[in-house]
Amino acid sequence: MTETRIPPAQAAASLPPSPREHLTSPVTRAVLVIQNKMLSASREYLTGRGFMELLPPIIGPVTDPGARGAKQVDVDYYGHRYKLMTSAILYKQAALTSFDKIFFIAPNVRLEPLETTSTSRHLAEFHQIDCEMADAGRDDALELAEGLVRYVVERVLSDLPSELHTLGRDAGALAEVLTGHFGRRTHSQAVADLHAIDHDQSPDAEIDWVGEAKLSQQVDRPFFVTDYPKGSRGFYDKESPDQPGMLRNFDLIAAEGYGELCSGSEREQDYATIVARMRETAENPAKYAWYLEMLKQGVPPSAGFGLGLERFTRYVAGLDSVWQASAFPKVPGIPSP
């Protein structure tokens, strides 16, 4: 039987089709087979390095306040206003009081601004491969993220060439992930690179979505952006003791224009520092009572990251839009099952 190759341009549309059309598409089937392999490979890699998988909460009294531009979703929890998780970061830190290395396959809900529908990289409901390590620094988290990405890509290339061919994915371009270590550049260097191509990127803010895509288009292999300025990220990213005003954090940017895949950092765990950082960003510490009590009692220093599963799948599978990497996609602003 001759296999039908489906070019990505024909496989994608600006918005998802009907659920039946999407689920019965050979494109969706190939993508979900690849994603299943990515999940099993991620678990192999992490458990093989001593990580314990835990099940993350879906709701809580507070969630990560640092999701740029996205709104949180409130739910009534027996008369209390709880939040759907936008990120499991607070719970990852708490979990390290029991285990030294943990990971979640964590669901997240963020009501992204409607303009994100044009980025091809945003969903309102998505999943992250969330990792955290006790007594670890930023470089440890960087090395783990790079090793995980390389291992997953290697497994897909070796085990699923037929699915990649069906999707029209350039396996040679994807194989560049395996040819050398990922590069690094500081946030200030990335800003300078964008200014050099006339992109107006603020030196005091996260790299914007267009800027991420432009940087991504210039490389053949993923790379890290490190050392974001204080104020551009959440209160849990540790400030450098040697370079005040600079955070010990990073993003992982994919090649080929696919943009950011992963964010991580060395964590702040000092109670007084966290409270001060909360107040600097107009957060009410009283809302975080359970978390702050954990910090008072002591949590270990740590580092970790969240790797977006659907974005990672989009990159590996060579998809036009991130909604293609979900069986039941939730595109911002579009009612769907």
XYZ file of C-alpha atoms in Angstrom:
337
model
C 0.000 0.000 0.000
C 1.402 3.392 -1.001
C 1.580 5.890 1.848
C -0.011 9.286 1.267
C 2.213 12.174 2.238
C 0.237 15.187 3.459
C 2.075 18.501 3.125
C 1.743 20.728 6.204
C 0.181 23.525 4.147
C -2.735 21.240 3.330
C -2.875 19.739 6.793
C -3.429 22.967 8.678
C -6.109 25.598 8.862
C -6.344 28.791 10.862
C -8.920 27.271 13.239
C -9.756 23.673 14.208
C -12.383 21.833 12.156
C -15.248 19.916 13.743
C -14.247 17.409 16.427
C -15.045 14.444 14.185
C -13.146 15.845 11.212
C -10.159 16.646 13.424
C -10.083 13.300 15.230
C -10.489 11.219 12.064
C -7.818 13.112 10.138
C -4.674 11.091 9.302
C -2.721 14.195 10.287
C -4.218 14.194 13.788
C -3.597 10.478 14.127
C 0.078 10.846 13.184
C 0.484 13.817 15.533
C -1.075 12.001 18.489
C 1.060 8.901 17.868
C 4.121 11.174 17.984
C 2.858 12.902 21.122
C 2.269 9.563 22.826
C 5.861 8.585 22.038
C 7.057 11.930 23.398
C 5.220 11.367 26.667
C 6.519 7.828 27.122
C 10.058 8.955 26.246
C 9.822 11.839 28.727
C 8.784 9.472 31.481
C 11.606 7.076 30.574
C 14.172 9.847 30.673
C 13.024 11.388 33.933
C 12.315 8.224 35.908
C 15.650 6.856 34.724
C 17.278 9.835 36.446
C 15.526 9.317 39.741
C 12.484 11.559 39.270
C 9.180 10.689 40.922
C 6.006 11.425 38.939
C 3.254 13.001 41.009
C -0.268 14.010 40.031
C -0.675 17.801 40.175
C -3.738 19.633 41.489
C -6.165 21.163 39.028
C -7.601 23.773 41.406
C -6.233 25.677 44.394
C -6.708 28.862 46.424
C -4.030 30.574 44.295
C -2.073 29.852 41.144
C 0.953 31.245 39.360
C 0.392 34.999 38.854
C 3.096 35.289 36.217
C 1.253 34.178 33.053
C 1.759 37.190 30.802
C -1.472 38.755 29.621
C -3.600 35.710 30.499
C -6.573 35.751 32.869
C -7.137 33.204 35.611
C -10.345 31.185 35.912
C -12.256 31.242 39.205
C -14.316 28.286 40.461
C -16.609 27.953 43.474
C -15.059 25.439 45.862
C -17.635 24.954 48.617
C -18.140 28.680 48.956
C -14.470 29.572 48.534
C -13.078 31.215 45.402
C -10.434 28.879 44.001
C -8.406 29.052 40.806
C -7.838 26.663 37.942
C -4.099 26.104 37.672
C -2.217 28.284 35.201
C 1.014 26.638 36.403
C 1.948 24.117 39.089
C 5.076 25.992 40.217
C 3.983 26.548 43.837
C 3.064 22.893 44.243
C 6.348 21.749 42.712
C 8.273 23.592 45.385
C 6.033 22.148 48.087
C 6.454 18.593 46.753
C 10.199 18.779 47.341
C 9.559 18.486 51.077
C 8.819 14.812 50.297
C 10.950 13.916 47.252
C 14.207 15.364 45.893
C 13.232 15.113 42.211
C 9.659 15.316 40.959
C 7.770 15.849 37.724
C 4.168 16.405 36.705
C 2.373 16.096 33.392
C 0.356 19.122 34.412
C -2.876 20.488 32.896
C -3.107 24.276 32.743
C -5.887 26.713 31.862
C -5.126 30.297 30.850
C -7.613 32.641 29.232
C -5.135 34.080 26.759
C -5.759 37.449 25.058
C -7.706 37.074 21.812
C -4.780 38.391 19.783
C -2.846 35.229 20.644
C -4.942 33.320 18.107
C -2.681 34.833 15.441
C 0.534 33.507 17.039
C -0.142 29.807 16.265
C 1.460 29.052 19.670
C -1.270 29.580 22.262
C -4.060 27.426 23.651
C -6.418 28.206 26.509
C -6.011 24.637 27.815
C -2.653 22.892 27.548
C -0.206 20.635 29.368
C 3.328 21.031 30.650
C 6.059 18.575 31.525
C 6.909 20.184 34.863
C 10.178 19.224 36.590
C 11.728 20.338 39.863
C 14.954 19.309 41.652
C 15.967 20.006 45.245
C 19.407 21.459 45.972
C 19.850 22.324 42.293
C 20.807 25.487 40.432
C 19.841 27.001 37.120
C 22.564 25.173 35.191
C 21.254 21.858 36.512
C 17.793 22.713 35.192
C 19.245 23.827 31.846
C 21.113 20.561 31.452
C 18.036 18.524 32.367
C 15.846 20.407 29.877
C 18.391 19.969 27.082
C 18.856 16.288 27.832
C 15.118 15.693 27.934
C 14.488 17.440 24.616
C 17.360 15.617 22.902
C 16.218 12.227 24.212
C 12.615 12.748 23.140
C 13.584 13.947 19.652
C 15.965 11.013 19.224
C 13.222 8.529 20.143
C 10.737 10.068 17.703
C 13.286 10.112 14.872
C 14.284 6.505 15.454
C 10.854 5.024 16.200
C 8.359 7.019 14.112
C 9.827 7.878 10.693
C 6.561 6.933 8.971
C 4.530 9.417 11.016
C 7.065 12.180 10.381
C 6.885 11.413 6.658
C 3.083 11.523 6.712
C 3.278 15.018 8.202
C 5.925 16.175 5.740
C 8.312 16.910 8.606
C 11.914 17.558 7.558
C 13.638 14.892 9.633
C 17.031 16.311 8.700
C 16.174 19.679 10.219
C 14.841 17.997 13.350
C 18.001 15.894 13.605
C 19.982 19.116 14.145
C 18.781 18.881 17.762
C 21.125 15.910 18.176
C 24.248 17.377 16.571
C 25.523 19.586 19.375
C 24.759 21.354 22.629
C 22.136 24.066 22.678
C 23.490 27.592 22.561
C 22.994 30.261 25.201
C 22.568 33.999 25.096
C 21.588 36.394 27.834
C 18.387 38.404 27.722
C 20.413 41.560 27.082
C 22.179 39.859 24.172
C 18.843 38.713 22.755
C 17.484 42.267 23.025
C 20.549 43.584 21.192
C 20.121 40.946 18.482
C 16.511 42.018 17.984
C 17.414 45.702 17.893
C 19.967 44.858 15.203
C 17.133 43.628 12.973
C 14.928 46.618 13.846
C 12.620 44.812 16.251
C 11.630 47.152 19.090
C 12.113 44.878 22.103
C 12.003 46.395 25.598
C 15.156 45.651 27.628
C 13.040 45.455 30.797
C 10.452 42.908 29.636
C 10.199 39.324 28.474
C 11.024 38.766 24.822
C 7.726 39.343 23.052
C 6.064 36.700 20.857
C 7.205 38.213 17.568
C 10.725 38.618 18.906
C 10.848 34.998 20.018
C 9.798 33.864 16.551
C 12.401 36.086 14.873
C 15.212 34.786 17.077
C 13.967 31.250 16.504
C 14.055 31.675 12.719
C 17.767 32.463 12.822
C 18.954 29.162 14.293
C 19.119 25.485 13.312
C 19.083 24.138 16.865
C 17.247 25.177 20.062
C 18.967 27.668 22.356
C 18.517 29.173 25.810
C 17.860 32.804 26.731
C 19.033 33.444 30.297
C 19.174 36.215 32.907
C 15.867 38.019 32.513
C 15.529 41.352 34.334
C 13.826 41.407 37.715
C 10.197 42.405 37.328
C 9.749 40.516 34.078
C 8.968 37.219 35.841
C 7.236 35.867 38.937
C 8.268 36.266 42.576
C 9.621 32.689 42.676
C 12.492 33.276 40.210
C 15.644 33.795 42.255
C 17.499 37.060 41.915
C 21.226 36.695 41.269
C 23.250 37.452 44.424
C 26.144 38.597 42.222
C 24.123 40.680 39.752
C 21.260 42.474 41.526
C 18.293 43.095 39.266
C 18.964 39.974 37.206
C 17.125 36.670 37.627
C 18.618 33.180 37.601
C 16.186 31.941 34.976
C 15.859 30.901 31.341
C 13.655 30.187 28.356
C 14.278 27.477 25.776
C 13.663 28.698 22.221
C 13.110 26.140 19.474
C 14.676 26.412 16.021
C 12.941 27.012 12.674
C 10.686 29.804 13.913
C 8.705 27.726 16.425
C 9.484 30.042 19.336
C 9.553 29.374 23.071
C 9.080 25.828 24.374
C 10.080 26.010 28.005
C 10.604 28.394 30.925
C 12.492 27.672 34.111
C 14.590 29.092 36.899
C 16.475 28.682 40.091
C 13.835 29.249 42.789
C 13.591 31.704 45.604
C 12.581 29.932 48.827
C 13.300 32.531 51.509
C 10.070 33.627 53.212
C 10.947 37.318 53.744
C 12.316 37.697 50.224
C 9.227 36.104 48.673
C 6.889 38.393 50.652
C 8.891 41.457 49.569
C 8.810 40.326 45.939
C 5.055 39.752 46.145
C 4.527 43.290 47.410
C 6.756 44.693 44.666
C 4.428 43.161 42.087
C 1.205 44.186 43.902
C 0.418 40.618 44.941
C -1.412 40.170 48.254
C 0.661 37.801 50.447
C -2.459 36.857 52.443
C -3.781 34.969 49.405
C -0.734 32.694 49.512
C -1.082 31.674 53.168
C -0.547 27.934 52.674
C 2.481 28.492 50.430
C 4.076 31.052 52.728
C 3.562 28.766 55.711
C 5.475 26.060 53.824
C 8.297 28.532 53.241
C 8.346 29.510 56.923
C 8.727 25.878 57.888
C 11.378 25.426 55.222
C 11.513 24.121 51.671
C 14.775 23.152 49.972
C 16.493 25.374 47.424
C 15.600 24.121 43.977
C 15.476 24.689 40.251
C 13.115 23.480 37.573
C 11.118 24.236 34.456
C 7.856 23.738 32.611
C 8.073 22.403 29.035
C 4.899 22.992 27.008
C 3.781 19.618 25.665
C 1.651 20.914 22.784
C 4.306 23.448 21.729
C 6.978 20.761 21.917
C 4.763 18.454 19.833
C 4.206 21.217 17.301
C 7.971 21.624 16.901
C 8.761 17.915 16.677
C 5.897 17.223 14.260
C 6.488 20.390 12.198
C 2.956 21.714 12.569
C 1.620 25.058 11.430
C -0.394 25.652 14.607
C -0.356 24.403 18.180
C -4.042 23.421 18.086
C -3.055 20.539 15.800
C -1.129 19.068 18.745
C -4.266 18.500 20.835
C -7.022 15.917 20.422
C -9.555 18.406 21.795
C -8.056 21.869 21.193
C -9.198 24.952 23.063
C -8.238 27.971 20.972
C -8.487 31.289 22.864
C -11.924 32.872 22.387
C -13.359 30.020 20.311
C -16.126 27.933 21.972
C -15.329 24.242 21.534
C -16.175 20.845 23.041
